[in-house]
mmCIF file of C-alpha atoms in Angstrom:
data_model
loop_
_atom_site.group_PDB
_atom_site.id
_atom_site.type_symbol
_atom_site.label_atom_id
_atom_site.label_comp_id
_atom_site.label_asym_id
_atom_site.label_seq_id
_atom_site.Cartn_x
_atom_site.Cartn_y
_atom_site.Cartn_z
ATOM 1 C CA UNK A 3 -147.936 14.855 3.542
ATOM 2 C CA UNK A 4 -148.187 18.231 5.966
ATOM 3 C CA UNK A 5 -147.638 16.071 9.093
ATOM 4 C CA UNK A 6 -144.309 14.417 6.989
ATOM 5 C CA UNK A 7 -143.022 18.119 5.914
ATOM 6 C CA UNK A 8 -144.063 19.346 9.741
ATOM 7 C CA UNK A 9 -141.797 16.091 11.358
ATOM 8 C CA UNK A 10 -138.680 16.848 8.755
ATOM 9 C CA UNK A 11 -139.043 20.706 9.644
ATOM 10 C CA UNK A 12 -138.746 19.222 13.592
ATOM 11 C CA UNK A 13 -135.946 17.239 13.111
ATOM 12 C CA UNK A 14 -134.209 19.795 11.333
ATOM 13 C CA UNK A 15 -134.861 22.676 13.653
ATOM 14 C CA UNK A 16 -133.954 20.248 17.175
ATOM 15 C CA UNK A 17 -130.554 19.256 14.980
ATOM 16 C CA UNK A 18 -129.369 23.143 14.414
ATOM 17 C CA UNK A 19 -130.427 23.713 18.107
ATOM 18 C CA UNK A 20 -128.239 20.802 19.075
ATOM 19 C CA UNK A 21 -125.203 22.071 16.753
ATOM 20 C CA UNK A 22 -125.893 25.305 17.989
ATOM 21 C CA UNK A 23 -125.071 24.725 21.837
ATOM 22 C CA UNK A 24 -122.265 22.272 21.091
ATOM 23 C CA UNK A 25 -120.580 25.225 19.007
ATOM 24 C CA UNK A 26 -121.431 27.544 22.101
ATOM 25 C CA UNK A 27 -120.105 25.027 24.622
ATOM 26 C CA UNK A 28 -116.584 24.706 22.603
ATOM 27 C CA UNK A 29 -116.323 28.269 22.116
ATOM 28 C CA UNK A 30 -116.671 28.581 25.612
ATOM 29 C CA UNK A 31 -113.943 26.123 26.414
ATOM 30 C CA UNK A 32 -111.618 27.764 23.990
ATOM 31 C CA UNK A 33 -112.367 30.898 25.599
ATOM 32 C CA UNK A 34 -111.481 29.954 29.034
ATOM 33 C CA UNK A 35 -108.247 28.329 27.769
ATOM 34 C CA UNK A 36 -107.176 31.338 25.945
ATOM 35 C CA UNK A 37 -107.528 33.771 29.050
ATOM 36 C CA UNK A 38 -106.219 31.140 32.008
ATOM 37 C CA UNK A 39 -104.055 33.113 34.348
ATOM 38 C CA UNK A 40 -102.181 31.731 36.762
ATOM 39 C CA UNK A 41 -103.271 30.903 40.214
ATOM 40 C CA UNK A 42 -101.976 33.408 42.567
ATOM 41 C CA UNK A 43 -100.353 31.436 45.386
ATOM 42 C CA UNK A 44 -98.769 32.261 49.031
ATOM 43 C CA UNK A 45 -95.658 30.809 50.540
ATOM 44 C CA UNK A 46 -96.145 30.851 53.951
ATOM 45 C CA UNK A 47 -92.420 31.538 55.186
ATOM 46 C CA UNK A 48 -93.126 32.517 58.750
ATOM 47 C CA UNK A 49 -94.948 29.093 59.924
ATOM 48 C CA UNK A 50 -92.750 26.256 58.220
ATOM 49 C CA UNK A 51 -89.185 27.553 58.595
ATOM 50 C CA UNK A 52 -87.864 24.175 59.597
ATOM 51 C CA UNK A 53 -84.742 22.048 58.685
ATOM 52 C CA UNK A 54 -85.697 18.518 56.558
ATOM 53 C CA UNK A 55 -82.856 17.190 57.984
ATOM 54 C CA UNK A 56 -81.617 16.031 54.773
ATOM 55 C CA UNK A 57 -78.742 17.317 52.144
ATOM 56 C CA UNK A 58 -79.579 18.856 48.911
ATOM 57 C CA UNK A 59 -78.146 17.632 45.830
ATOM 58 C CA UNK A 60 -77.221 19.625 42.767
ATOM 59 C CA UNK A 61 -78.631 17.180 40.412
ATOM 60 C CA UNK A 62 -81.885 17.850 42.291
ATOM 61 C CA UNK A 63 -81.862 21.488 40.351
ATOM 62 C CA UNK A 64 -79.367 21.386 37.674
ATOM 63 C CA UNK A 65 -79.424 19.453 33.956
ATOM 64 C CA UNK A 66 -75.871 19.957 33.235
ATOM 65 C CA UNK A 67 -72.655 21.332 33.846
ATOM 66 C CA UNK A 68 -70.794 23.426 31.583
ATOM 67 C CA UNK A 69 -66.585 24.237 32.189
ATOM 68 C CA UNK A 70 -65.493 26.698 30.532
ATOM 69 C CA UNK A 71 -61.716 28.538 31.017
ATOM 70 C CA UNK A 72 -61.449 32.342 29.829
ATOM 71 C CA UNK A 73 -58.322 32.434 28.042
ATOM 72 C CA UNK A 74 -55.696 34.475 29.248
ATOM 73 C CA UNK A 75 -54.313 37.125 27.654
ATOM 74 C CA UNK A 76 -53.040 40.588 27.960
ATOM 75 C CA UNK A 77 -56.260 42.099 26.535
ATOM 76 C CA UNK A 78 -58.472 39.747 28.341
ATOM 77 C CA UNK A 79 -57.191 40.058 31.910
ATOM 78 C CA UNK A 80 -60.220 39.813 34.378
ATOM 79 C CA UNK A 81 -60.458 41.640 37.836
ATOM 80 C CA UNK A 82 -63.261 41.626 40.241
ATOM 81 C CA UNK A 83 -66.087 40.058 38.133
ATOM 82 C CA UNK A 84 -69.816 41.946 38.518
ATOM 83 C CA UNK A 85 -71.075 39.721 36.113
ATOM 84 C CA UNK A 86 -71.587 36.770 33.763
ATOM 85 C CA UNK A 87 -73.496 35.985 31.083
ATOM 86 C CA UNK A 88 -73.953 33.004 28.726
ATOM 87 C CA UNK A 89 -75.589 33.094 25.746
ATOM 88 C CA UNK A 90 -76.127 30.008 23.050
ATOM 89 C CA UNK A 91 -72.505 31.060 21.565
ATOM 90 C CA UNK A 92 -70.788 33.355 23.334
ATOM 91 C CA UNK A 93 -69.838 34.042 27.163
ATOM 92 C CA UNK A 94 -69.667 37.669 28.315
ATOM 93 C CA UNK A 95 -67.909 38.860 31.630
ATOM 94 C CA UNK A 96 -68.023 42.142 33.353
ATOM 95 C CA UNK A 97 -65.535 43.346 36.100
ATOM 96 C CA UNK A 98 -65.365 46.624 38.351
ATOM 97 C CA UNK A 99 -63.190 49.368 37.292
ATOM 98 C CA UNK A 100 -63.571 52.574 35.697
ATOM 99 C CA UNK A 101 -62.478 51.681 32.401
ATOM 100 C CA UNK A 102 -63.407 47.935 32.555
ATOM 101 C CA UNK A 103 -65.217 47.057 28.879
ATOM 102 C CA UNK A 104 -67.587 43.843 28.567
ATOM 103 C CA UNK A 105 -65.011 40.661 27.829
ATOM 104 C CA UNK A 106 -66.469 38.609 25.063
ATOM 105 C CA UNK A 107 -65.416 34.785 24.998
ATOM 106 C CA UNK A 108 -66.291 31.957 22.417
ATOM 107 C CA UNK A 109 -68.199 29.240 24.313
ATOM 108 C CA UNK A 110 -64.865 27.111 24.777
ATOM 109 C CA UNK A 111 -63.456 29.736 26.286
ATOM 110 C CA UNK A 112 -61.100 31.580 23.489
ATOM 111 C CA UNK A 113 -61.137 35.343 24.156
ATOM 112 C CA UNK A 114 -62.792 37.345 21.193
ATOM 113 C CA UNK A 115 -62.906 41.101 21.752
ATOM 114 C CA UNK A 116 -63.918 43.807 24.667
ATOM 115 C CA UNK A 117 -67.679 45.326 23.586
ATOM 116 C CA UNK A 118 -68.473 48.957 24.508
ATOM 117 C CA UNK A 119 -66.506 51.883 23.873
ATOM 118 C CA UNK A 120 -64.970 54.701 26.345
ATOM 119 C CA UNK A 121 -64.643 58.225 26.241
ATOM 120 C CA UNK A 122 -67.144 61.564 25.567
ATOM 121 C CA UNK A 123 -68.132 61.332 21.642
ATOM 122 C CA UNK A 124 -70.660 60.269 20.098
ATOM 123 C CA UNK A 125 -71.629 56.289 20.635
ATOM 124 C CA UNK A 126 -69.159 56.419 23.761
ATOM 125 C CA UNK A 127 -69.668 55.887 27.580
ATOM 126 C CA UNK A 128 -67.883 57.114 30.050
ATOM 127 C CA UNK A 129 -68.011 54.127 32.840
ATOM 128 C CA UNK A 130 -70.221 50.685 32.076
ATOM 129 C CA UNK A 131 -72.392 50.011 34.890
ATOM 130 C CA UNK A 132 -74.364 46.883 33.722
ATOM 131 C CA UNK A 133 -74.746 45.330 30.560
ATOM 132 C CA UNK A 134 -77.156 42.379 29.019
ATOM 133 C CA UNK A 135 -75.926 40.518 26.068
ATOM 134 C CA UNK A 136 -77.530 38.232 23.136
ATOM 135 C CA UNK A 137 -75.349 36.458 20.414
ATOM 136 C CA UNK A 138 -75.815 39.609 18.330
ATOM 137 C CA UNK A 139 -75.834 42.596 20.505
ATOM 138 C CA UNK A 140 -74.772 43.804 23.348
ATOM 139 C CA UNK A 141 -76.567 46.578 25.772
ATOM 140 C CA UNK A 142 -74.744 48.911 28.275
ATOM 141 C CA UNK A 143 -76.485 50.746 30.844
ATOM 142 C CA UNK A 144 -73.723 53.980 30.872
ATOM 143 C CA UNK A 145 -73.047 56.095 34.424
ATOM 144 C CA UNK A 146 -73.672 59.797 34.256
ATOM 145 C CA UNK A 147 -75.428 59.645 30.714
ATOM 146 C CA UNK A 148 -78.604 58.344 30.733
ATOM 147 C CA UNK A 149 -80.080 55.365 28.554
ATOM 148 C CA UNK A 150 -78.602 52.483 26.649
ATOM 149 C CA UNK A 151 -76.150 52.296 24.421
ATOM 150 C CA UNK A 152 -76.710 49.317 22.014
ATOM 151 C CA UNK A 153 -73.218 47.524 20.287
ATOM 152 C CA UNK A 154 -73.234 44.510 17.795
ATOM 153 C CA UNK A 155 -71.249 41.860 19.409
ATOM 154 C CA UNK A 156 -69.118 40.601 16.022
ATOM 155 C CA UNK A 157 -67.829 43.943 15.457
ATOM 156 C CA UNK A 158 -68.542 46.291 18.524
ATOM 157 C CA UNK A 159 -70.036 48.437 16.085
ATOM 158 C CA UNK A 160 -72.547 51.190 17.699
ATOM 159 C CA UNK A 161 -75.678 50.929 16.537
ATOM 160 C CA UNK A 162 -78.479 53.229 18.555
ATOM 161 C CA UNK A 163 -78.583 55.368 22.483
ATOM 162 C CA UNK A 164 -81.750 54.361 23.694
ATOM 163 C CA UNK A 165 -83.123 57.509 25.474
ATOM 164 C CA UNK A 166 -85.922 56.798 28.193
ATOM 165 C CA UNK A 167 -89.318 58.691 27.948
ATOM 166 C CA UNK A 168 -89.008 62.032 30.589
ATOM 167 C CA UNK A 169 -91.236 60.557 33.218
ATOM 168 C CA UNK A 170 -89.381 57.570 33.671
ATOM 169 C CA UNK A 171 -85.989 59.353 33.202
ATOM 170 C CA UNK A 172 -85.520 58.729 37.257
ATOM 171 C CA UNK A 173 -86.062 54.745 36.638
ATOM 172 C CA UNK A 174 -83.648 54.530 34.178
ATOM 173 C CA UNK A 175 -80.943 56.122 35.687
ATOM 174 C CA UNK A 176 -81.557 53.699 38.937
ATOM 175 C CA UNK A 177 -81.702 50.471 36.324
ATOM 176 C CA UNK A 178 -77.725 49.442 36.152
ATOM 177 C CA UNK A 179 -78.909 45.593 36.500
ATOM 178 C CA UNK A 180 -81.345 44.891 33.694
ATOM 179 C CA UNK A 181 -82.530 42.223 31.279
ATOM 180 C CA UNK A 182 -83.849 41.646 27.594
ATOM 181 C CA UNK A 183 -87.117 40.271 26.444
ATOM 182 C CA UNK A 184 -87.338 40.567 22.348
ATOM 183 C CA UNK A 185 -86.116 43.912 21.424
ATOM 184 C CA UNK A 186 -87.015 45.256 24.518
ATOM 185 C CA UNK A 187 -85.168 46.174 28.070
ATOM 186 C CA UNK A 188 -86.888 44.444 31.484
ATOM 187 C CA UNK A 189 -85.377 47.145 34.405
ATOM 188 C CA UNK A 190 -86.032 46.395 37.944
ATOM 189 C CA UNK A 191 -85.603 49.973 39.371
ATOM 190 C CA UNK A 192 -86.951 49.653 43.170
ATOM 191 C CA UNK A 193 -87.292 52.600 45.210
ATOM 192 C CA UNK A 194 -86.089 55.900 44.094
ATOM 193 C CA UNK A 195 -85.956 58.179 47.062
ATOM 194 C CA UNK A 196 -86.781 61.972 46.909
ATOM 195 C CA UNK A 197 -83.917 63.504 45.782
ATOM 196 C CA UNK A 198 -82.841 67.341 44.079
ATOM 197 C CA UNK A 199 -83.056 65.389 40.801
ATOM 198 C CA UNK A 200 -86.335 62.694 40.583
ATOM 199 C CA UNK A 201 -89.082 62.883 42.835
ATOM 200 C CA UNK A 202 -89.580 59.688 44.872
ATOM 201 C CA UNK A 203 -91.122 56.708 43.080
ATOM 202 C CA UNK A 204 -91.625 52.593 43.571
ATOM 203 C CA UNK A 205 -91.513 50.782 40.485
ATOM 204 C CA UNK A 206 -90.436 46.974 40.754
ATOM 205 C CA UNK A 207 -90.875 45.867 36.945
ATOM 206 C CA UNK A 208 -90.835 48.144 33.835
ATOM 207 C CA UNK A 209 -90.193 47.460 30.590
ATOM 208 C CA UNK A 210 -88.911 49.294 28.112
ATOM 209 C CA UNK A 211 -89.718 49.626 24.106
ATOM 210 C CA UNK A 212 -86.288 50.472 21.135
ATOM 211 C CA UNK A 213 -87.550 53.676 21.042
ATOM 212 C CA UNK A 214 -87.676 54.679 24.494
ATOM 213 C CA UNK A 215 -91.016 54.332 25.302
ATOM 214 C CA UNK A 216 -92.359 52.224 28.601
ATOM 215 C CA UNK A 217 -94.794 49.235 27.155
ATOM 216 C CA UNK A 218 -95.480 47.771 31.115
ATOM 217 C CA UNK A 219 -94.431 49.152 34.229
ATOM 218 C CA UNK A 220 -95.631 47.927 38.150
ATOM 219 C CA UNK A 221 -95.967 49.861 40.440
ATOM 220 C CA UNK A 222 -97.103 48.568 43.863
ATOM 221 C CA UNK A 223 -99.501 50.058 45.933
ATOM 222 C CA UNK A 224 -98.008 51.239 49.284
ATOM 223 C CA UNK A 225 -101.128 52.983 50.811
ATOM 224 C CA UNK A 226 -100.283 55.851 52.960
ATOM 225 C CA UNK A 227 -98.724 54.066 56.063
ATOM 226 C CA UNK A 228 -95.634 53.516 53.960
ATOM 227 C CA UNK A 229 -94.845 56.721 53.424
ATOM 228 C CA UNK A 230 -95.742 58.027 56.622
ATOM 229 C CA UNK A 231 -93.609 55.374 58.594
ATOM 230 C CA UNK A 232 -90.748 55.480 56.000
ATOM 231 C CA UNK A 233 -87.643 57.455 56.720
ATOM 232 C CA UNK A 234 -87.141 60.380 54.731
ATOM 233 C CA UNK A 235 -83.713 59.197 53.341
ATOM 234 C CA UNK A 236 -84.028 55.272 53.056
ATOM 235 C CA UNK A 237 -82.515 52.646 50.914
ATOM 236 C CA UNK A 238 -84.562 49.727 49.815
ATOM 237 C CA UNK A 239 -83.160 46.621 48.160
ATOM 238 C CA UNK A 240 -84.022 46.574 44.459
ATOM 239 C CA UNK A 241 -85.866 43.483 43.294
ATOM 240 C CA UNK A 242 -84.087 40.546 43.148
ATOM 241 C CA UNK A 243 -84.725 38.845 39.767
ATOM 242 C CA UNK A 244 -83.695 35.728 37.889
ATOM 243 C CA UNK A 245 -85.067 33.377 34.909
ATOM 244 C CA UNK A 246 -86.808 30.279 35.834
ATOM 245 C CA UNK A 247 -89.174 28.111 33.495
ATOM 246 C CA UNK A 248 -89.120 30.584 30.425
ATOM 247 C CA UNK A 249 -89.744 33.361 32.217
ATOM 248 C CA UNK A 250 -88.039 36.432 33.928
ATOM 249 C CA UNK A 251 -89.351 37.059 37.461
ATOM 250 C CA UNK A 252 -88.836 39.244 40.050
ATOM 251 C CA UNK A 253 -88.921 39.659 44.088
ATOM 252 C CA UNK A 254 -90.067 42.951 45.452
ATOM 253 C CA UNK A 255 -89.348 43.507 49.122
ATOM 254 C CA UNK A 256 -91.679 46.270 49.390
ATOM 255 C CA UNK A 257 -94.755 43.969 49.379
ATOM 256 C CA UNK A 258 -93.647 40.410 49.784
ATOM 257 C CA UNK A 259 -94.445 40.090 46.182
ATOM 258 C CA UNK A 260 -92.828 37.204 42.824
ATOM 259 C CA UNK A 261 -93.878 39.283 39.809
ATOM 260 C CA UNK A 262 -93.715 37.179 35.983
ATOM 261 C CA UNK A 263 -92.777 38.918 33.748
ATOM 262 C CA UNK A 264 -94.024 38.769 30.159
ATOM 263 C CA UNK A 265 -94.093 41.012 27.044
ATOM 264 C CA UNK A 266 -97.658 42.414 27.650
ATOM 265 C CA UNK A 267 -98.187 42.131 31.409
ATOM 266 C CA UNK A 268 -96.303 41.748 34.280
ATOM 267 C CA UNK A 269 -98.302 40.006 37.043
ATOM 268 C CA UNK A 270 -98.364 38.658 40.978
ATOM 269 C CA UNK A 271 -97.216 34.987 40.780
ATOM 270 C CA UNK A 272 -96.512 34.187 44.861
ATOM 271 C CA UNK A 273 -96.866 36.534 47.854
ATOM 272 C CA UNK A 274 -94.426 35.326 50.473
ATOM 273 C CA UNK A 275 -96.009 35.370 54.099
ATOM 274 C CA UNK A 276 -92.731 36.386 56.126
ATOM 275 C CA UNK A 277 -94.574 36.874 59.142
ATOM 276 C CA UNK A 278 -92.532 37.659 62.606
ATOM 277 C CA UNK A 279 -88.856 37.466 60.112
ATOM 278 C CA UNK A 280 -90.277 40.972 57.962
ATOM 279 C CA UNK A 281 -88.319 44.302 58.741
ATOM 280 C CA UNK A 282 -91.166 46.892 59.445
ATOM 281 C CA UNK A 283 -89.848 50.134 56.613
ATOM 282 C CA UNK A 284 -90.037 52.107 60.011
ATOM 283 C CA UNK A 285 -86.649 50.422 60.771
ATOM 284 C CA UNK A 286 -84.866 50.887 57.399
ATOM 285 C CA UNK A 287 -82.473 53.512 58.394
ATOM 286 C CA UNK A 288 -79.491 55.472 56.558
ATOM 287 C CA UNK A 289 -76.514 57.393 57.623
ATOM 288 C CA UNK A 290 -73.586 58.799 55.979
ATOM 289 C CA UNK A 291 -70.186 57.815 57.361
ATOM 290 C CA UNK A 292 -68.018 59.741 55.129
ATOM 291 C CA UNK A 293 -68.125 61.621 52.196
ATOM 292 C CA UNK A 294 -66.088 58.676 50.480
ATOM 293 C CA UNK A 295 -68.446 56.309 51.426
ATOM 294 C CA UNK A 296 -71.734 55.406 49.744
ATOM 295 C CA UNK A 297 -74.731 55.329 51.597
ATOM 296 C CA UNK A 298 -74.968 52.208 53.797
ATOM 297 C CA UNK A 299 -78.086 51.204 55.566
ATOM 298 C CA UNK A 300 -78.897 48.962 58.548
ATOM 299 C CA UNK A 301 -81.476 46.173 58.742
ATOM 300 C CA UNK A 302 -82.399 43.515 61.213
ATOM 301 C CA UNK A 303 -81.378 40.247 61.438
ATOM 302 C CA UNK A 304 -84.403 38.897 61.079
ATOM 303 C CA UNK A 305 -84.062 40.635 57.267
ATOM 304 C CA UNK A 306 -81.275 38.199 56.537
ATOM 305 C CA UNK A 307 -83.054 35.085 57.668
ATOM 306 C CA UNK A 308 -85.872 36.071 55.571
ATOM 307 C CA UNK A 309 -83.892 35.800 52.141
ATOM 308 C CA UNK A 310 -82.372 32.845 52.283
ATOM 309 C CA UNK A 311 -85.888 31.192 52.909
ATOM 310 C CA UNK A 312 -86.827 33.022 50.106
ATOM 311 C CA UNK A 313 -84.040 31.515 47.706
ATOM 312 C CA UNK A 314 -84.700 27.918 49.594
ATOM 313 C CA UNK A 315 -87.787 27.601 48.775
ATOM 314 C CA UNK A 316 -88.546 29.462 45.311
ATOM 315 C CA UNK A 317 -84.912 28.829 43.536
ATOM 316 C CA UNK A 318 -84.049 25.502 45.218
#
């Protein structure tokens, strides 16, 4: 009877160790599949810049085609266009000027109304420098007052100024091109020389909360060789960015670096390897022409050759 009872209580204890390390081994599994991060890759630019020697087709990249013809009127006239937007209902068109509004279109092309209000009062801008749309609100990025000014596209009505936290006050006001993730404002400010105003700063993601507040921001690290061969008034592209596979992402110059962009992190994706075709910062330089005349800045042309690899091989 003991040696029965003794076999049972065997059994029974090598079955709960059995269950025990299968639970253990899923859990495991489960964990590692809940915090996969993508592989951080290069693209080697500099050693396999070569032609294919054949054509690129559009169908290659592209799962439709969409024509659509702004209508025409005298309140929807269209100048120099800075830039277009599509959402699921609604196009949106913005063109230079200094009292140029945000042209709202239906998705066949009938003209709606112009978003955004002009002038010095309260829920008015005085010159749009960027916007970012979605089919129920619109946000303007304003020159000379800083934050965003947030409309609803059905009746331009003004709904909230969203002021920027002090510290990142200098980001902001360098953020004209911008994009929207949620309720919340994806900038891609760049490098912010030293000026009378902001001190100098690198930032090439940050996001931004409704109220203000910064949830993410990236900062690369530059080391002290940057700043000792950088010029003391220089002009570095901002990051190029554009949407790809449900995600934003973003091309810093600074360090060679893709950046995804999600809610809660923004992280390195690709490092491109530009080799003997990167512009040392040494050479960035900057002179003033005029007093008319923005500040211009003169590269290399090995610069140029090095972005249209870039879009060859991550867009196309």
């Amino acid at each position: 009877m003991h040696k029965s009872l003794s076999c049972i209580l065997g059994l029974f204890c090598i079955f709960i160790a059995c269950q025990s390390r299968k639970n253990n081994d899923q859990s495991s599994v489960a964990s590692d599949t809940q915090f996969h991060v993508e592989a951080f890759r290069e693209i080697n630019l500099a050693d396999h810049l070569s032609d294919c020697g054949e054509e690129l087709s559009m169908s290659l990249f592209m799962e439709d085609v969409e024509y659509i013809k702004p209508e025409t009127t005298d309140q929807s006239l269209i100048g120099y266009i800075s830039k277009i937007q599509l959402t699921p209902h609604f196009l949106f068109v913005k063109s230079d000027g200094e009292n140029s509004l945000i042209k709202m279109f239906s998705r066949d092309g009938t003209y709606i109304r112009s978003l955004g209000k002009l002038g010095q009062g309260p829920g008015e801008t005085n010159t749009i420098l960027g916007f970012s749309a979605t089919d129920s609100l619109v946000y303007v990025k304003a020159a000379y007052r800083s934050g965003f000014f947030v409309y609803r596209v059905h009746d331009n009505q003004f709904i909230q100024k969203i002021v920027p936290s002090k510290d990142f006050e200098a980001l902001m006001s360098a953020s004209a091109d911008f994009d929207l993730l949620n309720n919340n404002i994806v900038c891609y400010p760049g490098f912010i020389p030293e000026g009378q105003l902001f001190p100098q700063y690198v930032s090439t993601v940050c996001i931004v909360g409704a109220d203000g507040t910064v949830v993410t921001n990236q900062s690369p690290y530059l080391g002290s060789s940057f700043y000792t061969n950088c010029p003391q008034f220089v002009m570095i592209d901002r990051p190029r960015h554009w949407f790809y596979d449900n995600s934003y992402n973003a091309y810093s110059v600074i360090n060679d670096t893709i950046y995804g962009v999600s809610l809660d992190s923004i992280f390195p994706r690709y490092h491109l390897n530009l080799g003997r075709y990167k512009l040392p910062v040494s050479e960035y330089q900057i002179s003033r022409q005029s007093r008319r005349e923005n500040y211009g800045y003169r590269r290399d042309q090995r610069f140029f050759v090095a972005y249209l690899c870039l879009w060859k091989k991550v867009v196309v």
